[in-house]
């Protein structure tokens, strides 16, 4: 996320006295940053329709109340559902409400949801104070509302049980000279450092945002959108508040776009309105309540198109007070009825003795390209308006009302020259057409078209499918799985029972070649030989004493499962390590490791022989530990591939990538019911390879209380793997890192599941840049891509074929590669700041490259992507129908952000 800084600087024309106070927010501001997420609430409905709506108030409020300060409650799309409907919500101090793109939070239309106890909300009376706001922040510090989503007040919808909308009763109140009891959208009171960021607010029944006694408020890139005939729907109203900035925002309303007010609770001061665009509404206003005093206001770089009033100060004797040190600079107006509207007689019938006094008002580089009314009216000769106009031009022939005004003009042009009763003019303005407004006006930005969520969330019901018991009981061919319950947490390895060892590995002991060995592979080889001669089928236990064992460990298929367990509970004290990568030639591999397999049993020797004559040993051949044993277990151990572990890091700002080949710490090769307890896996690229032989077979693997580290695709493969209560650590040697690279088959029910895990990082600059990914779906054996446009080489084509081939510029991609989709579910886990919070899942290779595939979050994406490139999933791939409901490929549930 880019971060911009608003530089608060002192702007004073030469003719302003040096003692004048700075006109602006006194804070130094940067673009707000979305805080880490404490919990995710997923949508369960598609619309706020009363007939079928679900009240989400309690779910959202509970999440807010249990959220830690400095964190955010995230409202997310759930299984294609995008709507939340709630009544009055209260923000907790330090907690932010974060709405994902595509999400809409609707204010419920039930007046009882906002009633203050008198059951008058939704009616008109003399006071109009019968409703609580939709969202309240009272006595908070550091709270906020953020995100790309929408908060909709439903002002145009019928109030439950009534025949009028919120806006209609407001209009009726105007006719009856009464007041409407309707909820405001957001009200912040007695608070500090509140942020509105990137959020869209629309259709409020009343004011959209009000601030009362707030010190420190920022609205940045906010959109407020309400029709021009919606009464009393002010955009943002700072009241008796200080240090307020409204920046880079777009506001169109049925009343004041912004109204700065000050009543009996004290002054409003130090206000910056910067780089904004206003549309329909009643103007950039100060007032009408000014009796508390308004001072030090800067309006800079503003466009207004279609408002009734432009730069406006309004009050009268019933609520007037001192307004001073107000600066308007670089303002462009068009289609504004009253471009300058400074008036001390807002309500001509008002009575009282609170006289409006406007002092030190400055206009510089203000241009209206359409004519309109100019009003510059002080109260009387004792309380005149004092203002300065420099480079102020209103095109056409505007009407003017200038009364009791002391005006200093120039040195830039001022047109037309103000003339009126009691006007005192000084200065010498120059001639000229004034500020250019070419290209200044922009259309109100369209709401983003709802798109697929980049962090899709499971519903609570869907999440029940991903408990370890549900996942690990599933076996059999992909798409035709059966149930075979497996509970690894009930195994003695997990329950802490003492295991009786059959063999012991101790580098410091005297080996006897029968039960005591100096290397792990020697013990495994003896266990395999003994099993072959005895026919044993019960579990074989190999105890490994602390030490560093620099060797490879190959465990073949065997009727008896093998357990390797370290005798020291600290897994870091017992390490099996090798330095080997995928590009090593078979001859060098044989020279380095042949001795330890020279007299190994035939099954183990066959594993070694399958690599030794290769030009390069390949990815899975690089593994320190190669496991083919069904039911294999390991505990209290570290498996390490030390290849390239010490290398210079590349700064996050650099375009250079670190190039290295794959180097696997451990591969599980088509072995089912494999279990790891308190095991560490250390490597860089491709640390942990979890492999199944084909979609016809499910290989289940369970990791508990373990640790895995790496930098690119470091957990990958097509097996079913469950990671529980484990730490997954990304290393920051590269600018970008991918935790997972799953290659799960389309029809397989499960791929990788992470439950109650911590995704951490090494604190490097690359990691702290926040651009790392949870994963990218491995595009297995890709040679070319049908997805997207590839402009180079000329004539590039990629068609569906029997084989995966590519000879520039034409290639073919097979059905099997297309059906390798990759599935990862992350639940109940803590995700570190290194992970890209907006888009934690990545495409495979960049768009426009020969080997690109876009991220696919669900079976719907898979289906639509094929249709879009002219591949018929039913006719050409043999699929029977599109999944309904869609199958989740990548999703989260109840994760939190660090």
PDB file of N, CA and C in Angstrom, residues 468 472 486 488-489 494 673-677 700-706 720-725:
ATOM      1  N   UNK A 468      -9.608 -31.642  11.878  1.00  0.00           N
ATOM      2  CA  UNK A 468      -8.629 -32.667  11.515  1.00  0.00           C
ATOM      3  C   UNK A 468      -9.291 -34.042  11.421  1.00  0.00           C
ATOM      4  N   UNK A 472      -8.847 -36.043   7.924  1.00  0.00           N
ATOM      5  CA  UNK A 472      -7.977 -37.218   7.962  1.00  0.00           C
ATOM      6  C   UNK A 472      -8.733 -38.533   7.856  1.00  0.00           C
ATOM      7  N   UNK A 486      -8.982 -41.873  11.064  1.00  0.00           N
ATOM      8  CA  UNK A 486      -7.601 -41.905  11.574  1.00  0.00           C
ATOM      9  C   UNK A 486      -7.458 -40.747  12.549  1.00  0.00           C
ATOM     10  N   UNK A 488      -4.615 -39.268  14.667  1.00  0.00           N
ATOM     11  CA  UNK A 488      -3.209 -39.274  15.079  1.00  0.00           C
ATOM     12  C   UNK A 488      -2.991 -38.704  16.474  1.00  0.00           C
ATOM     13  N   UNK A 489      -3.902 -37.864  16.971  1.00  0.00           N
ATOM     14  CA  UNK A 489      -3.715 -37.309  18.314  1.00  0.00           C
ATOM     15  C   UNK A 489      -3.946 -38.342  19.412  1.00  0.00           C
ATOM     16  N   UNK A 494       1.678 -38.888  20.275  1.00  0.00           N
ATOM     17  CA  UNK A 494       1.069 -37.598  20.595  1.00  0.00           C
ATOM     18  C   UNK A 494       0.617 -37.508  22.041  1.00  0.00           C
ATOM     19  N   UNK A 673      -1.025 -41.981   6.143  1.00  0.00           N
ATOM     20  CA  UNK A 673      -1.040 -41.953   7.610  1.00  0.00           C
ATOM     21  C   UNK A 673       0.361 -41.701   8.189  1.00  0.00           C
ATOM     22  N   UNK A 674       0.984 -40.662   7.683  1.00  0.00           N
ATOM     23  CA  UNK A 674       2.309 -40.256   8.161  1.00  0.00           C
ATOM     24  C   UNK A 674       2.118 -39.129   9.179  1.00  0.00           C
ATOM     25  N   UNK A 675       2.874 -39.213  10.281  1.00  0.00           N
ATOM     26  CA  UNK A 675       2.645 -38.293  11.399  1.00  0.00           C
ATOM     27  C   UNK A 675       3.957 -37.685  11.888  1.00  0.00           C
ATOM     28  N   UNK A 676       3.915 -36.360  12.141  1.00  0.00           N
ATOM     29  CA  UNK A 676       5.070 -35.650  12.688  1.00  0.00           C
ATOM     30  C   UNK A 676       4.628 -34.889  13.939  1.00  0.00           C
ATOM     31  N   UNK A 677       5.334 -35.137  15.040  1.00  0.00           N
ATOM     32  CA  UNK A 677       5.054 -34.463  16.306  1.00  0.00           C
ATOM     33  C   UNK A 677       6.325 -33.744  16.769  1.00  0.00           C
ATOM     34  N   UNK A 700      -2.336 -39.253   3.329  1.00  0.00           N
ATOM     35  CA  UNK A 700      -2.664 -38.368   4.445  1.00  0.00           C
ATOM     36  C   UNK A 700      -1.442 -38.162   5.350  1.00  0.00           C
ATOM     37  N   UNK A 701      -1.191 -36.900   5.696  1.00  0.00           N
ATOM     38  CA  UNK A 701      -0.013 -36.549   6.489  1.00  0.00           C
ATOM     39  C   UNK A 701      -0.467 -35.546   7.556  1.00  0.00           C
ATOM     40  N   UNK A 702       0.027 -35.735   8.788  1.00  0.00           N
ATOM     41  CA  UNK A 702      -0.391 -34.891   9.912  1.00  0.00           C
ATOM     42  C   UNK A 702       0.840 -34.296  10.597  1.00  0.00           C
ATOM     43  N   UNK A 703       0.801 -32.989  10.795  1.00  0.00           N
ATOM     44  CA  UNK A 703       1.869 -32.274  11.487  1.00  0.00           C
ATOM     45  C   UNK A 703       1.274 -31.627  12.738  1.00  0.00           C
ATOM     46  N   UNK A 704       1.872 -31.898  13.888  1.00  0.00           N
ATOM     47  CA  UNK A 704       1.379 -31.315  15.135  1.00  0.00           C
ATOM     48  C   UNK A 704       2.544 -30.695  15.905  1.00  0.00           C
ATOM     49  N   UNK A 705       2.340 -29.462  16.355  1.00  0.00           N
ATOM     50  CA  UNK A 705       3.337 -28.764  17.170  1.00  0.00           C
ATOM     51  C   UNK A 705       4.713 -28.787  16.501  1.00  0.00           C
ATOM     52  N   UNK A 706       4.703 -28.507  15.221  1.00  0.00           N
ATOM     53  CA  UNK A 706       5.932 -28.575  14.445  1.00  0.00           C
ATOM     54  C   UNK A 706       6.307 -27.201  13.903  1.00  0.00           C
ATOM     55  N   UNK A 720      -2.793 -34.910   0.893  1.00  0.00           N
ATOM     56  CA  UNK A 720      -3.668 -34.292   1.893  1.00  0.00           C
ATOM     57  C   UNK A 720      -2.845 -34.125   3.169  1.00  0.00           C
ATOM     58  N   UNK A 721      -2.634 -32.890   3.569  1.00  0.00           N
ATOM     59  CA  UNK A 721      -1.775 -32.626   4.734  1.00  0.00           C
ATOM     60  C   UNK A 721      -2.500 -31.699   5.695  1.00  0.00           C
ATOM     61  N   UNK A 722      -2.438 -32.053   6.973  1.00  0.00           N
ATOM     62  CA  UNK A 722      -3.077 -31.251   8.018  1.00  0.00           C
ATOM     63  C   UNK A 722      -1.992 -30.725   8.961  1.00  0.00           C
ATOM     64  N   UNK A 723      -1.884 -29.403   9.061  1.00  0.00           N
ATOM     65  CA  UNK A 723      -0.899 -28.749   9.920  1.00  0.00           C
ATOM     66  C   UNK A 723      -1.639 -28.168  11.120  1.00  0.00           C
ATOM     67  N   UNK A 724      -1.287 -28.649  12.302  1.00  0.00           N
ATOM     68  CA  UNK A 724      -2.048 -28.301  13.506  1.00  0.00           C
ATOM     69  C   UNK A 724      -1.096 -27.757  14.576  1.00  0.00           C
ATOM     70  N   UNK A 725      -1.460 -26.635  15.156  1.00  0.00           N
ATOM     71  CA  UNK A 725      -0.697 -26.054  16.271  1.00  0.00           C
ATOM     72  C   UNK A 725       0.789 -25.916  15.920  1.00  0.00           C
TER      73      UNK A 725
END
